[in-house]
mmCIF file of C-alpha atoms in Angstrom:
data_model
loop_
_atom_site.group_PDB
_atom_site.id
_atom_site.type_symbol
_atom_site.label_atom_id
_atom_site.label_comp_id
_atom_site.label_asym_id
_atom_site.label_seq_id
_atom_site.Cartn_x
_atom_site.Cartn_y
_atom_site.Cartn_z
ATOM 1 C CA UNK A 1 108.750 107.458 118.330
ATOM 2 C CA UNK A 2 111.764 104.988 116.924
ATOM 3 C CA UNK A 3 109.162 102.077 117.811
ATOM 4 C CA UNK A 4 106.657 103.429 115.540
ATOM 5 C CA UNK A 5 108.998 104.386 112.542
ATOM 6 C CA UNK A 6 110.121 100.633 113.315
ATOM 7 C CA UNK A 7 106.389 99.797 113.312
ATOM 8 C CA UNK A 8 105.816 101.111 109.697
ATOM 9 C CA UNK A 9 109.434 100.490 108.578
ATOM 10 C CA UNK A 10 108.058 96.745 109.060
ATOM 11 C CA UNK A 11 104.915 97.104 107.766
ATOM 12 C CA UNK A 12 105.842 98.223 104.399
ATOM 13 C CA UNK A 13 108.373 95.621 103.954
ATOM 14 C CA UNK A 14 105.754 92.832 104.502
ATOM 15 C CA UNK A 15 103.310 94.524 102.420
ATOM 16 C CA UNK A 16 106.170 95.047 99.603
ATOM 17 C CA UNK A 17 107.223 91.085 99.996
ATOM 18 C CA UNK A 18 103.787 89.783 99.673
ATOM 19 C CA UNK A 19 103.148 91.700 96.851
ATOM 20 C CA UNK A 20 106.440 90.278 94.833
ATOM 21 C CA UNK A 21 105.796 86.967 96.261
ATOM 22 C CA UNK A 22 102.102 86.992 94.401
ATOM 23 C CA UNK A 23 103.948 87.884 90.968
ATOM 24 C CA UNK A 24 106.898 85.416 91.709
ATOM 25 C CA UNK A 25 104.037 82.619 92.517
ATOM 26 C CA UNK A 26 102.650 83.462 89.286
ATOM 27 C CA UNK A 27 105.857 82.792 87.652
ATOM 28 C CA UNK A 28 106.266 79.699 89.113
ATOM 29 C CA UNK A 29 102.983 78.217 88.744
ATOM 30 C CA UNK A 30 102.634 79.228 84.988
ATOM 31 C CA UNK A 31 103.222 76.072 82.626
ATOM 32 C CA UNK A 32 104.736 76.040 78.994
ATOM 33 C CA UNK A 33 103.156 73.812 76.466
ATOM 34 C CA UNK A 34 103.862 72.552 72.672
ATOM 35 C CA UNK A 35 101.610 73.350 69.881
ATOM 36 C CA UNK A 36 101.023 69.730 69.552
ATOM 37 C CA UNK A 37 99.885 70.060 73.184
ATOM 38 C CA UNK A 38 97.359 72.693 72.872
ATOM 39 C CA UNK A 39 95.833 71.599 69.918
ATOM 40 C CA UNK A 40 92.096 69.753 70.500
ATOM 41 C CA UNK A 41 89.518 70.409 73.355
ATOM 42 C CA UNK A 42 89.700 72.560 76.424
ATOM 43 C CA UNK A 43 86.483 72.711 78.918
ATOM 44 C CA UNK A 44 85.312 74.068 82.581
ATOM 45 C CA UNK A 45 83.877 70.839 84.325
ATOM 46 C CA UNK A 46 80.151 70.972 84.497
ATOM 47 C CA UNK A 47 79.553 74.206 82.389
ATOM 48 C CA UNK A 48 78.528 74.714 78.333
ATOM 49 C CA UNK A 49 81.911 76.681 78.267
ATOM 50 C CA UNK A 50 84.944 75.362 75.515
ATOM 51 C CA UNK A 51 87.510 75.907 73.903
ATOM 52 C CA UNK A 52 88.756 74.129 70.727
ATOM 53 C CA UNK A 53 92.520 74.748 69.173
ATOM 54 C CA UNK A 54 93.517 73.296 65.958
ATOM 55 C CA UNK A 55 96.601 72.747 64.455
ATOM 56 C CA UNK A 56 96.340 75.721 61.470
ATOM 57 C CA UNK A 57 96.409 78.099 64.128
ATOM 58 C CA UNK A 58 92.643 78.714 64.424
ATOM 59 C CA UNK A 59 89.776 77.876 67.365
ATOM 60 C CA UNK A 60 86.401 77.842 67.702
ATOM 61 C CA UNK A 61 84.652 78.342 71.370
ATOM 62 C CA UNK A 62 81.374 77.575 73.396
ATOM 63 C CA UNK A 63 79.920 79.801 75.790
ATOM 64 C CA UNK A 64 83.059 81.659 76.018
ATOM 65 C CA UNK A 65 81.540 85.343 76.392
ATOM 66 C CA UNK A 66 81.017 84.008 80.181
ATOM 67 C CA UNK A 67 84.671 85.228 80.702
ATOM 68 C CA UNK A 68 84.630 88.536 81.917
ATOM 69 C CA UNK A 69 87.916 89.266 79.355
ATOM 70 C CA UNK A 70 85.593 88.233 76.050
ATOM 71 C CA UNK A 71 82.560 90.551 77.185
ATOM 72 C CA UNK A 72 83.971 93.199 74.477
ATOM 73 C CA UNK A 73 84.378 90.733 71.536
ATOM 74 C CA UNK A 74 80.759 91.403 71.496
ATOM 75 C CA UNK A 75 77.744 89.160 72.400
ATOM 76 C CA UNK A 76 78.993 86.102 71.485
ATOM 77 C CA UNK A 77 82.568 86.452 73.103
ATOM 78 C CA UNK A 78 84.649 85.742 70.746
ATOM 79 C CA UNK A 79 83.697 82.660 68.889
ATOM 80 C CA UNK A 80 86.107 81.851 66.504
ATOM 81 C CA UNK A 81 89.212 83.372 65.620
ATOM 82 C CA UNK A 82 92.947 82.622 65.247
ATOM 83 C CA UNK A 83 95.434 82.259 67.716
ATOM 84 C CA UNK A 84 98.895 82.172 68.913
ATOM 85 C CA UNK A 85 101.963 81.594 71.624
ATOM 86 C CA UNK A 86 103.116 84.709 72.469
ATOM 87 C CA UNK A 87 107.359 85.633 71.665
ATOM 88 C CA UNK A 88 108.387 87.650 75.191
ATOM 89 C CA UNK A 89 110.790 89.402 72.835
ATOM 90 C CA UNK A 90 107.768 90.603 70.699
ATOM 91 C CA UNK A 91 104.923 91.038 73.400
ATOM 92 C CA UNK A 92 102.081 89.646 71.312
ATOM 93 C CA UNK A 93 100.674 86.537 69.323
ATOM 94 C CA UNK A 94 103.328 85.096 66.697
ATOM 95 C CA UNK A 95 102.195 81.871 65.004
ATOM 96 C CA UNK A 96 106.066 80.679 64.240
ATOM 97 C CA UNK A 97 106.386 80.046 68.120
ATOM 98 C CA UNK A 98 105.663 76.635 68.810
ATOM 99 C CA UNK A 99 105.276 76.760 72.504
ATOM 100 C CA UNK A 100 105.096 78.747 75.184
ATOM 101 C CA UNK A 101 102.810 80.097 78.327
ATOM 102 C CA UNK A 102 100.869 82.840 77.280
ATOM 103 C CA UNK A 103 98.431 82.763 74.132
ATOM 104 C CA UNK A 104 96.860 85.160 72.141
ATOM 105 C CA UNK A 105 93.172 84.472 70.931
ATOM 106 C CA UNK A 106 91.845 87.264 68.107
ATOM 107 C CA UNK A 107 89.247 87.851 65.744
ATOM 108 C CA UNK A 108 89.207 91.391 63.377
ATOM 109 C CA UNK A 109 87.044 92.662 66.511
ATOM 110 C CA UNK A 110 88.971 91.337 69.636
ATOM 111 C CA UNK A 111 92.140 90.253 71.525
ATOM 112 C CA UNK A 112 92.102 88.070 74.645
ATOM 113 C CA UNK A 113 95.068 86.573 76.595
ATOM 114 C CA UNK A 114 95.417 83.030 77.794
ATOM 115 C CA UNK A 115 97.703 82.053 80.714
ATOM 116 C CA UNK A 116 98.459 78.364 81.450
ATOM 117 C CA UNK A 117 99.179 76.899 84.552
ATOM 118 C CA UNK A 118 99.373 74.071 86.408
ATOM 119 C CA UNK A 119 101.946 71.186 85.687
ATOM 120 C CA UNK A 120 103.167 70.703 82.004
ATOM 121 C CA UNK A 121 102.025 66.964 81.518
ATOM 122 C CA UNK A 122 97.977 68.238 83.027
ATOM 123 C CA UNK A 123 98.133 71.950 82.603
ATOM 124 C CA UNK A 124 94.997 74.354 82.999
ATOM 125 C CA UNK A 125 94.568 78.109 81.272
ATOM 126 C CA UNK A 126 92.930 80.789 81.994
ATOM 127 C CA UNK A 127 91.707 83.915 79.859
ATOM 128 C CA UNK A 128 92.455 86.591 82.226
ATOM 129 C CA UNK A 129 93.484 90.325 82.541
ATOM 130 C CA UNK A 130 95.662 89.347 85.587
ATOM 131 C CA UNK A 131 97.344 86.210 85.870
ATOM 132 C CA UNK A 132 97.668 86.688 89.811
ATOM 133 C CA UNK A 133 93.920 87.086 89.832
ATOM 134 C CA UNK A 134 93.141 83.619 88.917
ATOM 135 C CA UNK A 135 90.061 82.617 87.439
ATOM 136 C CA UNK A 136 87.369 83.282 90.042
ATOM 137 C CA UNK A 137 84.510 83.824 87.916
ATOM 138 C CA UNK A 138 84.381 80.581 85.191
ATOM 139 C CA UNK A 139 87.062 78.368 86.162
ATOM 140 C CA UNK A 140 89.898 77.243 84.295
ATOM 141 C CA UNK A 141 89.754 75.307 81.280
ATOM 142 C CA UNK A 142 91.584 71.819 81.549
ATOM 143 C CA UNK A 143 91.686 69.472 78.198
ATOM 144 C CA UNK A 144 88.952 67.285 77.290
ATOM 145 C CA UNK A 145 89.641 63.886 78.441
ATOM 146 C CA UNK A 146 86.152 62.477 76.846
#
């Protein structure tokens, strides 16, 4: 009986530390970046799919309704709008932060969240609902370097 107890005891402990090591690899792995960083082109290698950031806080996209997160801007997924780094203090898109991890795209109709990753000198973002889930289904966007 104790080896069993011991059995699950050990079980849920592994299952517990794998699941704070995937938000704790998440941490790590996420990348900060300046405005003057973001601003210009963002594409997914061999696909339609863009994203362009300027520096008066709006963007215009290509082919972004592919991302699963911009099916319920509508049928065109979101293609312009304004956006912003996100303040941890305040949760959501403020356009006086001039750097940061997470972004905020919106339009009157939508909201999507952008995670970037990667290293901060050739980072890559992903819209995504879960920044552990990656970006399985597009890819990530990485800046135009045509």
């Amino acid at each position: 009986m104790k080896r069993r107890l011991w059995s699950s005891v050990a079980l849920t402990a592994a299952a517990a530390a794998l699941t704070a090591s995937c938000a704790l690899a998440t941490a790590m792995y996420m990348t900060s970046i300046s405005a003057d960083a973001l601003t210009g082109r963002w594409v997914v290698s061999d696909t339609a799919v863009s994203l362009t950031f300027r520096e008066d806080h709006t963007f215009v996209t290509e082919d972004f309704g592919r991302y699963l997160e911009a099916e319920d801007c509508g049928p065109s997924g979101l293609p312009s709008g304004r956006w912003a780094f996100d303040d941890p203090s305040m949760g959501s898109g403020d356009e006086a932060v001039t750097h940061g991890s997470v972004l905020t795209l919106s339009s009157p109709d939508c909201t999507v969240s952008v995670f970037l990753f990667g290293e901060e000198d050739d980072p890559a973002m992903c819209p995504t609902f879960d920044p552990d889930a990656g970006c399985p289904r597009t890819g990530y966007l990485r800046r135009d370097r045509t």
